[in-house]
mmCIF file of C-alpha atoms and ligand atoms in Angstrom:
data_model
loop_
_atom_site.group_PDB
_atom_site.id
_atom_site.type_symbol
_atom_site.label_atom_id
_atom_site.label_comp_id
_atom_site.label_asym_id
_atom_site.label_seq_id
_atom_site.Cartn_x
_atom_site.Cartn_y
_atom_site.Cartn_z
ATOM 1 C CA UNK A 158 8.995 -13.407 21.159
ATOM 2 C CA UNK A 159 8.852 -12.417 24.948
ATOM 3 C CA UNK A 160 11.909 -10.635 24.515
ATOM 4 C CA UNK A 161 11.605 -8.830 21.595
ATOM 5 C CA UNK A 162 8.381 -7.580 23.070
ATOM 6 C CA UNK A 163 10.437 -6.277 26.080
ATOM 7 C CA UNK A 164 12.814 -4.584 23.608
ATOM 8 C CA UNK A 165 9.834 -2.860 21.821
ATOM 9 C CA UNK A 166 8.341 -1.714 25.239
ATOM 10 C CA UNK A 167 11.462 -0.364 26.566
ATOM 11 C CA UNK A 168 11.345 2.214 23.673
ATOM 12 C CA UNK A 169 13.941 1.624 20.887
ATOM 13 C CA UNK A 170 16.159 4.493 20.966
ATOM 14 C CA UNK A 171 17.079 6.242 17.751
ATOM 15 C CA UNK A 172 20.472 7.175 17.572
ATOM 16 C CA UNK A 173 19.934 10.387 15.536
ATOM 17 C CA UNK A 174 16.399 12.066 14.987
ATOM 18 C CA UNK A 175 16.403 13.248 11.382
ATOM 19 C CA UNK A 176 13.973 16.190 10.337
ATOM 20 C CA UNK A 177 11.580 14.343 7.975
ATOM 21 C CA UNK A 178 10.611 16.660 5.370
ATOM 22 C CA UNK A 179 9.461 13.971 2.919
ATOM 23 C CA UNK A 180 6.432 14.714 0.570
ATOM 24 C CA UNK A 181 5.042 11.230 0.846
ATOM 25 C CA UNK A 182 5.085 8.483 2.220
ATOM 26 C CA UNK A 183 5.887 10.994 4.797
ATOM 27 C CA UNK A 184 6.307 11.778 8.825
ATOM 28 C CA UNK A 185 3.814 10.153 11.328
ATOM 29 C CA UNK A 186 3.525 10.584 14.909
ATOM 30 C CA UNK A 187 6.443 8.654 16.708
ATOM 31 C CA UNK A 188 3.927 7.251 19.259
ATOM 32 C CA UNK A 189 1.671 5.923 16.210
ATOM 33 C CA UNK A 190 4.860 4.275 14.710
ATOM 34 C CA UNK A 191 5.635 2.682 18.071
ATOM 35 C CA UNK A 192 1.883 1.597 18.166
ATOM 36 C CA UNK A 193 2.115 -0.121 15.302
ATOM 37 C CA UNK A 194 5.193 -1.540 15.590
ATOM 38 C CA UNK A 195 3.775 -3.183 18.761
ATOM 39 C CA UNK A 196 0.948 -4.771 17.134
ATOM 40 C CA UNK A 197 2.737 -5.903 14.162
ATOM 41 C CA UNK A 198 4.595 -8.082 17.159
ATOM 42 C CA UNK A 199 1.505 -8.829 19.181
ATOM 43 C CA UNK A 200 -1.718 -7.429 18.240
ATOM 44 C CA UNK A 201 -3.882 -6.435 21.437
ATOM 45 C CA UNK A 202 -1.731 -9.256 23.536
ATOM 46 C CA UNK A 203 -3.803 -11.957 21.661
ATOM 47 C CA UNK A 204 -0.535 -13.912 20.679
ATOM 48 C CA UNK A 205 -0.561 -13.091 16.947
ATOM 49 C CA UNK A 206 0.892 -10.276 14.744
ATOM 50 C CA UNK A 207 -1.847 -7.888 12.961
ATOM 51 C CA UNK A 208 -0.198 -8.971 9.967
ATOM 52 C CA UNK A 209 -1.335 -12.539 10.267
ATOM 53 C CA UNK A 210 -4.658 -12.035 11.244
ATOM 54 C CA UNK A 211 -7.864 -12.645 9.035
ATOM 55 C CA UNK A 212 -9.509 -9.096 8.368
ATOM 56 C CA UNK A 213 -12.530 -10.384 9.388
ATOM 57 C CA UNK A 214 -11.111 -11.702 12.901
ATOM 58 C CA UNK A 215 -13.281 -10.536 15.692
ATOM 59 C CA UNK A 216 -10.884 -7.786 16.806
ATOM 60 C CA UNK A 217 -10.460 -6.228 13.323
ATOM 61 C CA UNK A 218 -13.816 -5.055 12.694
ATOM 62 C CA UNK A 219 -13.789 -2.798 15.398
ATOM 63 C CA UNK A 220 -10.627 -1.186 14.200
ATOM 64 C CA UNK A 221 -12.503 -0.189 10.832
ATOM 65 C CA UNK A 222 -15.222 0.832 12.999
ATOM 66 C CA UNK A 223 -13.567 3.081 15.371
ATOM 67 C CA UNK A 224 -11.773 4.582 12.044
ATOM 68 C CA UNK A 225 -14.820 5.414 10.369
ATOM 69 C CA UNK A 226 -16.313 6.762 13.311
ATOM 70 C CA UNK A 227 -13.298 9.066 14.220
ATOM 71 C CA UNK A 228 -13.246 10.201 10.685
ATOM 72 C CA UNK A 229 -16.788 11.522 10.806
ATOM 73 C CA UNK A 230 -15.983 12.850 14.286
ATOM 74 C CA UNK A 231 -12.833 14.980 13.585
ATOM 75 C CA UNK A 232 -14.314 16.281 10.092
ATOM 76 C CA UNK A 233 -17.679 16.920 11.539
ATOM 77 C CA UNK A 234 -19.261 15.181 8.877
ATOM 78 C CA UNK A 235 -22.965 15.280 8.616
ATOM 79 C CA UNK A 236 -25.525 12.409 8.067
ATOM 80 C CA UNK A 237 -25.963 11.132 4.776
ATOM 81 C CA UNK A 238 -22.306 10.441 3.969
ATOM 82 C CA UNK A 239 -20.410 7.381 3.779
ATOM 83 C CA UNK A 240 -16.505 6.904 4.697
ATOM 84 C CA UNK A 241 -14.879 4.052 3.026
ATOM 85 C CA UNK A 242 -11.195 2.360 3.006
ATOM 86 C CA UNK A 243 -9.775 1.240 -0.477
ATOM 87 C CA UNK A 244 -6.795 0.180 -2.162
ATOM 88 C CA UNK A 245 -5.296 1.540 -5.452
ATOM 89 C CA UNK A 246 -4.446 5.132 -4.213
ATOM 90 C CA UNK A 247 -5.827 8.619 -5.256
ATOM 91 C CA UNK A 248 -4.718 7.767 -8.377
ATOM 92 C CA UNK A 249 -7.216 4.876 -8.884
ATOM 93 C CA UNK A 250 -9.802 7.205 -7.573
ATOM 94 C CA UNK A 251 -9.286 9.645 -10.661
ATOM 95 C CA UNK A 252 -10.875 6.684 -13.029
ATOM 96 C CA UNK A 253 -13.415 5.618 -10.063
ATOM 97 C CA UNK A 254 -14.988 9.194 -9.859
ATOM 98 C CA UNK A 255 -15.913 9.540 -13.305
ATOM 99 C CA UNK A 256 -16.696 5.893 -13.561
ATOM 100 C CA UNK A 257 -19.666 6.474 -10.994
ATOM 101 C CA UNK A 258 -20.672 10.089 -11.366
ATOM 102 C CA UNK A 259 -19.663 11.244 -14.849
ATOM 103 C CA UNK A 260 -22.659 10.635 -17.113
ATOM 104 C CA UNK A 261 -22.145 13.710 -19.625
ATOM 105 C CA UNK A 262 -20.113 16.565 -18.469
ATOM 106 C CA UNK A 263 -17.789 17.033 -15.629
ATOM 107 C CA UNK A 264 -15.497 20.665 -14.742
ATOM 108 C CA UNK A 265 -11.935 20.211 -13.686
ATOM 109 C CA UNK A 266 -10.008 23.027 -12.034
ATOM 110 C CA UNK A 267 -6.752 22.502 -13.159
ATOM 111 C CA UNK A 268 -3.883 23.345 -10.633
ATOM 112 C CA UNK A 269 -1.028 20.600 -11.324
ATOM 113 C CA UNK A 270 0.170 17.528 -12.185
ATOM 114 C CA UNK A 271 -2.386 15.662 -10.009
ATOM 115 C CA UNK A 272 -5.460 17.675 -11.145
ATOM 116 C CA UNK A 273 -4.185 16.694 -14.729
ATOM 117 C CA UNK A 274 -3.874 13.259 -14.166
ATOM 118 C CA UNK A 275 -7.577 13.138 -13.061
ATOM 119 C CA UNK A 276 -8.770 15.300 -15.937
ATOM 120 C CA UNK A 277 -7.024 12.471 -18.244
ATOM 121 C CA UNK A 278 -9.010 9.716 -16.932
ATOM 122 C CA UNK A 279 -12.505 11.436 -16.630
ATOM 123 C CA UNK A 280 -11.808 12.108 -20.597
ATOM 124 C CA UNK A 281 -12.356 8.060 -20.986
ATOM 125 C CA UNK A 282 -15.850 8.855 -19.673
ATOM 126 C CA UNK A 283 -17.427 12.152 -20.886
ATOM 127 C CA UNK A 284 -17.023 15.393 -21.837
ATOM 128 C CA UNK A 285 -14.347 17.202 -19.445
ATOM 129 C CA UNK A 286 -14.556 21.323 -19.266
ATOM 130 C CA UNK A 287 -11.500 22.870 -17.939
ATOM 131 C CA UNK A 288 -12.762 25.814 -16.039
ATOM 132 C CA UNK A 289 -9.428 27.463 -15.381
ATOM 133 C CA UNK A 290 -5.681 26.560 -15.379
ATOM 134 C CA UNK A 291 -2.202 27.887 -14.209
ATOM 135 C CA UNK A 292 -0.091 25.642 -16.186
ATOM 136 C CA UNK A 293 1.113 28.552 -17.968
ATOM 137 C CA UNK A 294 2.623 29.895 -14.955
ATOM 138 C CA UNK A 295 3.843 26.708 -14.266
ATOM 139 C CA UNK A 296 0.825 26.103 -11.772
ATOM 140 C CA UNK A 297 2.368 28.843 -9.060
ATOM 141 C CA UNK A 298 -1.056 30.251 -8.086
ATOM 142 C CA UNK A 299 -4.674 29.039 -8.107
ATOM 143 C CA UNK A 300 -6.755 30.425 -10.624
ATOM 144 C CA UNK A 301 -10.036 32.355 -9.800
ATOM 145 C CA UNK A 302 -12.994 34.294 -11.175
ATOM 146 C CA UNK A 303 -14.244 31.183 -13.218
ATOM 147 C CA UNK A 304 -17.369 30.137 -14.006
ATOM 148 C CA UNK A 305 -18.314 26.535 -13.209
ATOM 149 C CA UNK A 306 -20.865 25.137 -15.928
ATOM 150 C CA UNK A 307 -24.390 24.566 -14.170
ATOM 151 C CA UNK A 308 -24.744 21.601 -16.124
ATOM 152 C CA UNK A 309 -21.757 19.520 -14.996
ATOM 153 C CA UNK A 310 -22.211 16.440 -13.253
ATOM 154 C CA UNK A 311 -19.607 17.591 -10.584
ATOM 155 C CA UNK A 312 -16.898 19.989 -10.013
ATOM 156 C CA UNK A 313 -13.204 18.654 -9.423
ATOM 157 C CA UNK A 314 -10.454 20.111 -7.193
ATOM 158 C CA UNK A 315 -7.317 19.423 -5.842
ATOM 159 C CA UNK A 316 -6.943 21.277 -2.629
ATOM 160 C CA UNK A 317 -3.424 20.988 -2.054
ATOM 161 C CA UNK A 318 -1.132 21.072 -4.890
ATOM 162 C CA UNK A 319 1.892 18.814 -3.429
ATOM 163 C CA UNK A 320 4.176 19.648 -5.825
ATOM 164 C CA UNK A 321 3.607 23.125 -6.606
ATOM 165 C CA UNK A 322 2.797 24.221 -3.316
ATOM 166 C CA UNK A 323 -0.140 25.769 -3.683
ATOM 167 C CA UNK A 324 -3.501 25.475 -1.543
ATOM 168 C CA UNK A 325 -7.286 26.381 -1.818
ATOM 169 C CA UNK A 326 -7.862 26.933 1.944
ATOM 170 C CA UNK A 327 -11.205 28.134 1.613
ATOM 171 C CA UNK A 328 -14.486 25.603 0.996
ATOM 172 C CA UNK A 329 -15.587 26.418 -2.517
ATOM 173 C CA UNK A 330 -19.367 27.519 -3.302
ATOM 174 C CA UNK A 331 -20.136 25.252 -6.200
ATOM 175 C CA UNK A 332 -23.734 25.087 -7.784
ATOM 176 C CA UNK A 333 -22.738 21.449 -8.743
ATOM 177 C CA UNK A 334 -21.193 18.756 -6.432
ATOM 178 C CA UNK A 335 -18.041 19.740 -5.418
ATOM 179 C CA UNK A 336 -15.323 16.897 -5.211
ATOM 180 C CA UNK A 337 -12.032 17.040 -3.901
ATOM 181 C CA UNK A 338 -8.556 15.267 -4.201
ATOM 182 C CA UNK A 339 -7.412 15.886 -0.046
ATOM 183 C CA UNK A 340 -4.803 13.627 -0.410
ATOM 184 C CA UNK A 341 -2.089 16.075 1.004
ATOM 185 C CA UNK A 342 -4.091 18.183 3.363
ATOM 186 C CA UNK A 343 -7.088 16.121 4.857
ATOM 187 C CA UNK A 344 -7.053 16.766 8.480
ATOM 188 C CA UNK A 345 -4.560 19.847 8.246
ATOM 189 C CA UNK A 346 -7.891 22.162 9.109
ATOM 190 C CA UNK A 347 -11.304 21.840 9.548
ATOM 191 C CA UNK A 348 -13.221 21.713 6.329
ATOM 192 C CA UNK A 349 -17.222 22.282 5.921
ATOM 193 C CA UNK A 350 -17.723 18.581 4.549
ATOM 194 C CA UNK A 351 -21.383 19.367 3.736
ATOM 195 C CA UNK A 352 -19.825 21.721 0.643
ATOM 196 C CA UNK A 353 -18.788 18.566 -1.012
ATOM 197 C CA UNK A 354 -19.951 15.576 -2.672
ATOM 198 C CA UNK A 355 -16.627 13.571 -2.705
ATOM 199 C CA UNK A 356 -13.896 13.956 -0.696
ATOM 200 C CA UNK A 357 -10.596 11.696 -1.415
ATOM 201 C CA UNK A 358 -6.976 11.021 -0.936
ATOM 202 C CA UNK A 359 -3.941 8.332 -0.708
ATOM 203 C CA UNK A 360 -3.294 8.287 3.002
ATOM 204 C CA UNK A 361 0.506 8.647 2.936
ATOM 205 C CA UNK A 362 0.511 12.337 3.182
ATOM 206 C CA UNK A 363 -1.044 13.214 6.476
ATOM 207 C CA UNK A 364 -2.660 10.121 7.810
ATOM 208 C CA UNK A 365 -1.176 6.459 7.263
ATOM 209 C CA UNK A 366 1.501 4.463 5.389
ATOM 210 C CA UNK A 367 1.125 3.802 1.997
ATOM 211 C CA UNK A 368 -1.487 1.417 0.810
ATOM 212 C CA UNK A 369 -4.838 2.773 1.729
ATOM 213 C CA UNK A 370 -7.009 5.383 0.070
ATOM 214 C CA UNK A 371 -9.924 7.353 2.065
ATOM 215 C CA UNK A 372 -13.229 8.045 0.410
ATOM 216 C CA UNK A 373 -16.099 9.995 1.849
ATOM 217 C CA UNK A 374 -18.648 9.976 -0.395
ATOM 218 C CA UNK A 375 -22.301 11.847 -0.403
ATOM 219 C CA UNK A 376 -24.713 8.845 -0.921
ATOM 220 C CA UNK A 377 -27.427 10.641 -2.421
ATOM 221 C CA UNK A 378 -25.292 11.032 -5.483
ATOM 222 C CA UNK A 379 -24.544 7.714 -6.453
ATOM 223 C CA UNK A 380 -26.396 5.545 -8.804
ATOM 224 C CA UNK A 381 -27.281 8.188 -11.531
ATOM 225 C CA UNK A 382 -25.246 7.165 -14.222
ATOM 226 C CA UNK A 383 -26.435 4.724 -16.653
ATOM 227 C CA UNK A 384 -23.222 2.608 -17.365
ATOM 228 C CA UNK A 385 -22.614 -0.684 -16.117
ATOM 229 C CA UNK A 386 -19.854 -0.437 -13.557
ATOM 230 C CA UNK A 387 -17.291 -3.173 -12.567
ATOM 231 C CA UNK A 388 -17.870 -4.555 -9.269
ATOM 232 C CA UNK A 389 -14.706 -3.313 -7.553
ATOM 233 C CA UNK A 390 -14.868 0.044 -8.903
ATOM 234 C CA UNK A 391 -18.534 0.445 -7.706
ATOM 235 C CA UNK A 392 -18.214 2.492 -4.767
ATOM 236 C CA UNK A 393 -21.591 0.959 -3.709
ATOM 237 C CA UNK A 394 -19.933 -2.330 -3.354
ATOM 238 C CA UNK A 395 -17.055 -1.228 -0.669
ATOM 239 C CA UNK A 396 -20.058 0.979 1.077
ATOM 240 C CA UNK A 397 -22.516 -1.905 1.430
ATOM 241 C CA UNK A 398 -19.550 -4.320 2.184
ATOM 242 C CA UNK A 399 -18.230 -1.921 4.803
ATOM 243 C CA UNK A 400 -14.627 -1.448 3.160
ATOM 244 C CA UNK A 401 -14.631 -5.235 3.628
ATOM 245 C CA UNK A 402 -16.048 -6.551 0.468
ATOM 246 C CA UNK A 403 -12.714 -8.047 -0.220
ATOM 247 C CA UNK A 404 -9.532 -8.075 2.070
ATOM 248 C CA UNK A 405 -8.497 -4.107 2.952
ATOM 249 C CA UNK A 406 -5.140 -2.987 3.561
ATOM 250 C CA UNK A 407 -5.326 -4.017 7.486
ATOM 251 C CA UNK A 408 -1.978 -2.735 8.496
ATOM 252 C CA UNK A 409 -2.335 0.758 7.090
ATOM 253 C CA UNK A 410 -5.867 1.157 8.194
ATOM 254 C CA UNK A 411 -4.586 0.100 11.501
ATOM 255 C CA UNK A 412 -2.116 2.975 11.878
ATOM 256 C CA UNK A 413 -4.621 5.283 10.508
ATOM 257 C CA UNK A 414 -6.741 4.482 13.291
ATOM 258 C CA UNK A 415 -3.737 5.226 15.735
ATOM 259 C CA UNK A 416 -3.272 8.465 14.252
ATOM 260 C CA UNK A 417 -7.035 9.336 14.379
ATOM 261 C CA UNK A 418 -6.709 8.663 17.943
ATOM 262 C CA UNK A 419 -3.582 10.877 18.056
ATOM 263 C CA UNK A 420 -5.219 13.649 16.584
ATOM 264 C CA UNK A 421 -8.042 13.674 18.734
ATOM 265 C CA UNK A 422 -6.301 13.268 21.711
ATOM 266 C CA UNK A 423 -3.922 16.606 20.615
ATOM 267 C CA UNK A 424 -7.172 18.714 19.948
ATOM 268 C CA UNK A 425 -8.210 17.540 16.510
ATOM 269 C CA UNK A 426 -7.956 19.402 12.954
ATOM 270 C CA UNK A 427 -8.407 22.827 15.151
ATOM 271 C CA UNK A 428 -5.310 22.346 17.024
ATOM 272 C CA UNK A 429 -3.637 20.964 14.051
ATOM 273 C CA UNK A 430 -4.593 23.958 11.721
ATOM 274 C CA UNK A 431 -3.269 26.270 14.587
ATOM 275 C CA UNK A 432 0.076 24.594 14.784
ATOM 276 C CA UNK A 433 0.364 24.160 10.767
ATOM 277 C CA UNK A 434 -0.344 27.994 10.521
ATOM 278 C CA UNK A 435 2.371 28.537 13.077
ATOM 279 C CA UNK A 436 5.020 26.391 11.143
ATOM 280 C CA UNK A 437 4.222 27.601 7.902
ATOM 281 C CA UNK A 438 4.398 31.056 8.873
ATOM 282 C CA UNK A 439 7.772 30.430 10.417
ATOM 283 C CA UNK A 440 9.205 29.116 7.334
ATOM 284 C CA UNK A 441 7.781 31.428 4.626
ATOM 285 C CA UNK A 442 9.103 34.368 6.867
ATOM 286 C CA UNK A 443 12.269 33.104 7.033
ATOM 287 C CA UNK A 444 12.323 32.464 2.908
ATOM 288 C CA UNK A 445 10.937 35.741 2.510
ATOM 289 C CA UNK A 446 13.440 37.698 4.535
ATOM 290 C CA UNK A 447 16.352 35.889 3.069
ATOM 291 C CA UNK A 448 19.049 37.191 0.499
ATOM 292 C CA UNK A 449 19.615 33.711 -1.283
ATOM 293 C CA UNK A 450 15.950 31.817 -0.928
ATOM 294 C CA UNK A 451 12.664 32.968 -2.666
ATOM 295 C CA UNK A 452 8.888 31.229 -2.273
ATOM 296 C CA UNK A 453 7.763 30.192 -5.698
ATOM 297 C CA UNK A 454 3.929 29.968 -5.059
ATOM 298 C CA UNK A 455 2.040 33.205 -5.315
ATOM 299 C CA UNK A 456 1.734 34.672 -1.825
ATOM 300 C CA UNK A 457 -2.047 34.575 -1.298
ATOM 301 C CA UNK A 458 -2.021 30.602 -2.527
ATOM 302 C CA UNK A 459 0.832 29.650 -0.579
ATOM 303 C CA UNK A 460 0.355 25.767 0.672
ATOM 304 C CA UNK A 461 0.823 25.345 4.483
ATOM 305 C CA UNK A 462 1.814 21.633 3.844
ATOM 306 C CA UNK A 463 4.067 21.811 1.220
ATOM 307 C CA UNK A 464 6.443 24.798 1.021
ATOM 308 C CA UNK A 465 8.574 25.519 -2.093
ATOM 309 C CA UNK A 466 11.460 27.803 -2.604
ATOM 310 C CA UNK A 467 14.186 28.088 -4.986
ATOM 311 C CA UNK A 468 17.566 30.061 -4.735
ATOM 312 C CA UNK A 469 17.373 33.779 -6.474
ATOM 313 C CA UNK A 470 18.893 33.322 -10.102
ATOM 314 C CA UNK A 471 22.120 35.135 -8.835
ATOM 315 C CA UNK A 472 22.712 31.744 -6.455
ATOM 316 C CA UNK A 473 21.166 29.323 -8.745
ATOM 317 C CA UNK A 474 24.223 27.169 -8.788
ATOM 318 C CA UNK A 475 24.802 27.127 -5.188
ATOM 319 C CA UNK A 476 21.303 24.701 -4.757
ATOM 320 C CA UNK A 477 23.416 21.436 -5.099
ATOM 321 C CA UNK A 478 25.451 22.308 -2.051
ATOM 322 C CA UNK A 479 22.624 23.611 -0.060
ATOM 323 C CA UNK A 480 21.005 20.435 -0.786
ATOM 324 C CA UNK A 481 24.188 18.204 0.580
ATOM 325 C CA UNK A 482 24.404 20.787 3.470
ATOM 326 C CA UNK A 483 21.058 20.401 4.436
ATOM 327 C CA UNK A 484 21.205 16.652 4.313
ATOM 328 C CA UNK A 485 24.461 16.465 6.220
ATOM 329 C CA UNK A 486 22.709 18.759 8.758
ATOM 330 C CA UNK A 487 20.027 15.708 9.182
ATOM 331 C CA UNK A 488 17.064 17.239 7.141
ATOM 332 C CA UNK A 489 15.495 14.625 4.772
ATOM 333 C CA UNK A 490 13.372 15.406 1.835
ATOM 334 C CA UNK A 491 14.060 18.937 1.142
ATOM 335 C CA UNK A 492 14.583 18.301 -2.730
ATOM 336 C CA UNK A 493 12.162 19.839 -4.898
ATOM 337 C CA UNK A 494 9.944 17.884 -7.308
ATOM 338 C CA UNK A 495 11.792 17.335 -10.445
ATOM 339 C CA UNK A 496 8.793 19.866 -12.266
ATOM 340 C CA UNK A 497 9.756 22.548 -10.123
ATOM 341 C CA UNK A 498 13.096 22.416 -8.848
ATOM 342 C CA UNK A 499 14.794 23.954 -5.810
ATOM 343 C CA UNK A 500 13.402 22.912 -2.489
ATOM 344 C CA UNK A 501 10.312 21.620 -0.855
ATOM 345 C CA UNK A 502 9.482 21.129 2.779
ATOM 346 C CA UNK A 503 6.636 19.206 3.579
ATOM 347 C CA UNK A 504 5.249 20.267 6.977
ATOM 348 C CA UNK A 505 2.441 17.682 8.059
ATOM 349 C CA UNK A 506 0.952 17.438 11.086
ATOM 350 C CA UNK A 507 3.416 15.299 12.554
ATOM 351 C CA UNK A 508 6.012 17.683 11.526
ATOM 352 C CA UNK A 509 7.322 19.384 14.730
ATOM 353 C CA UNK A 510 8.013 23.231 14.886
ATOM 354 C CA UNK A 511 11.623 22.412 15.775
ATOM 355 C CA UNK A 512 12.116 20.624 12.731
ATOM 356 C CA UNK A 513 11.210 23.742 10.935
ATOM 357 C CA UNK A 514 13.271 25.718 13.090
ATOM 358 C CA UNK A 515 16.157 23.187 12.216
ATOM 359 C CA UNK A 516 15.617 24.094 8.877
ATOM 360 C CA UNK A 517 15.572 27.719 9.308
ATOM 361 C CA UNK A 518 18.716 27.464 11.333
ATOM 362 C CA UNK A 519 20.384 25.503 8.485
ATOM 363 C CA UNK A 520 19.318 27.711 5.881
ATOM 364 C CA UNK A 521 20.713 30.696 7.506
ATOM 365 C CA UNK A 522 24.159 28.887 8.726
ATOM 366 C CA UNK A 523 24.189 28.005 4.863
ATOM 367 C CA UNK A 524 23.579 31.850 3.805
ATOM 368 C CA UNK A 525 26.450 33.140 6.031
ATOM 369 C CA UNK A 526 28.816 30.559 4.457
ATOM 370 C CA UNK A 527 28.318 32.069 1.048
HETATM 371 C C1 PLP B 97 0.283 12.188 -3.984
HETATM 372 C C2 PLP B 97 -0.981 12.348 -4.303
HETATM 373 C C3 PLP B 97 -1.662 11.934 -5.582
HETATM 374 C C4 PLP B 97 -1.403 10.214 -5.862
HETATM 375 O O1 PLP B 97 -1.656 9.329 -4.702
HETATM 376 P P1 PLP B 97 -1.493 7.557 -4.960
HETATM 377 O O2 PLP B 97 -2.157 7.660 -3.825
HETATM 378 O O3 PLP B 97 0.070 7.981 -5.172
HETATM 379 O O4 PLP B 97 -1.851 7.431 -6.076
HETATM 380 C C5 PLP B 97 -2.855 12.456 -5.889
HETATM 381 N N1 PLP B 97 -3.270 13.708 -5.752
HETATM 382 C C6 PLP B 97 -2.448 14.333 -4.504
HETATM 383 C C7 PLP B 97 -2.715 15.821 -4.341
HETATM 384 C C8 PLP B 97 -1.208 13.986 -4.282
HETATM 385 O O5 PLP B 97 -0.746 14.721 -3.215
#
């Protein structure tokens, strides 16, 4: 045990640092991974691994408490909201949200695969109004100028469309409670939480390893539906239990805490936004000035997190070659989602600008070679 800890302490040398553009699970700060590794061997020098302690251990409760308090601090969450950690992924929230909040009718903005999946679940509980959709244009833009029905129980949006590379960067004004799936852009920029009723997401895009889901809920919206809700699917169970009603995902919550501490130490979400804008501008500029690549999302709706591009028609047959070339040059995860094709570079908080530059160099080198 001692020897292993020493090895861990002397900093594991990685033979070759890859440029990690994975869409999710995805890149985390190296320090956060190293701290997690240490806790896996010996949690807080207590002689036990974090993998083998009780979630009710005296030294784990402070982990949850601090994670919640950092959520509130970093996102400037007002009074009257709860933050909980659950299992089941963002996909389980697609059904928990209507279970807890849809009495008669809910409104949804259809901006992609995830929005559609959320709508499908909601239909099991009541009327679903699709206020607008960009499906006909393969979700390459965010619909605007739609009307939100004022008698809806809530209006649901997906702020960042991980697959299609579009993003809603402005906090929407909604006449009914605004619910947002922020799986892939939480903590990437400041948001005005007071404009939202619920914000949720799987943690594995920009926060932690897979296994934990975060939910931010405005408390006063709960308890209004008349249907009975199974205990585990009732948000109130997890709020009352402080995310400890049953065994929570202990390790991912701990890594989330480490990442939240890292975020705070590095200037919080405002600093992240600055860095994310810089990275996105750099890559979009390279795409726009390239003679072989072209972006797929409408310019005004471009995501800072997931940058999608393809090869121009006349170079289409070179896509597989570029993927191979990129891979040989240390790029990981640049293949586009199967429903869009081409390429997707996910540029989450932890991705250094050097990786974006390396990808651009790789694109330029390939362009020169053909
Ligand atoms: C990845 C993703 C999901 C699905 O998350 P799971 O945790 O795998 O259920 C939902 N919504 C968005 C926007 C995503 O990016």
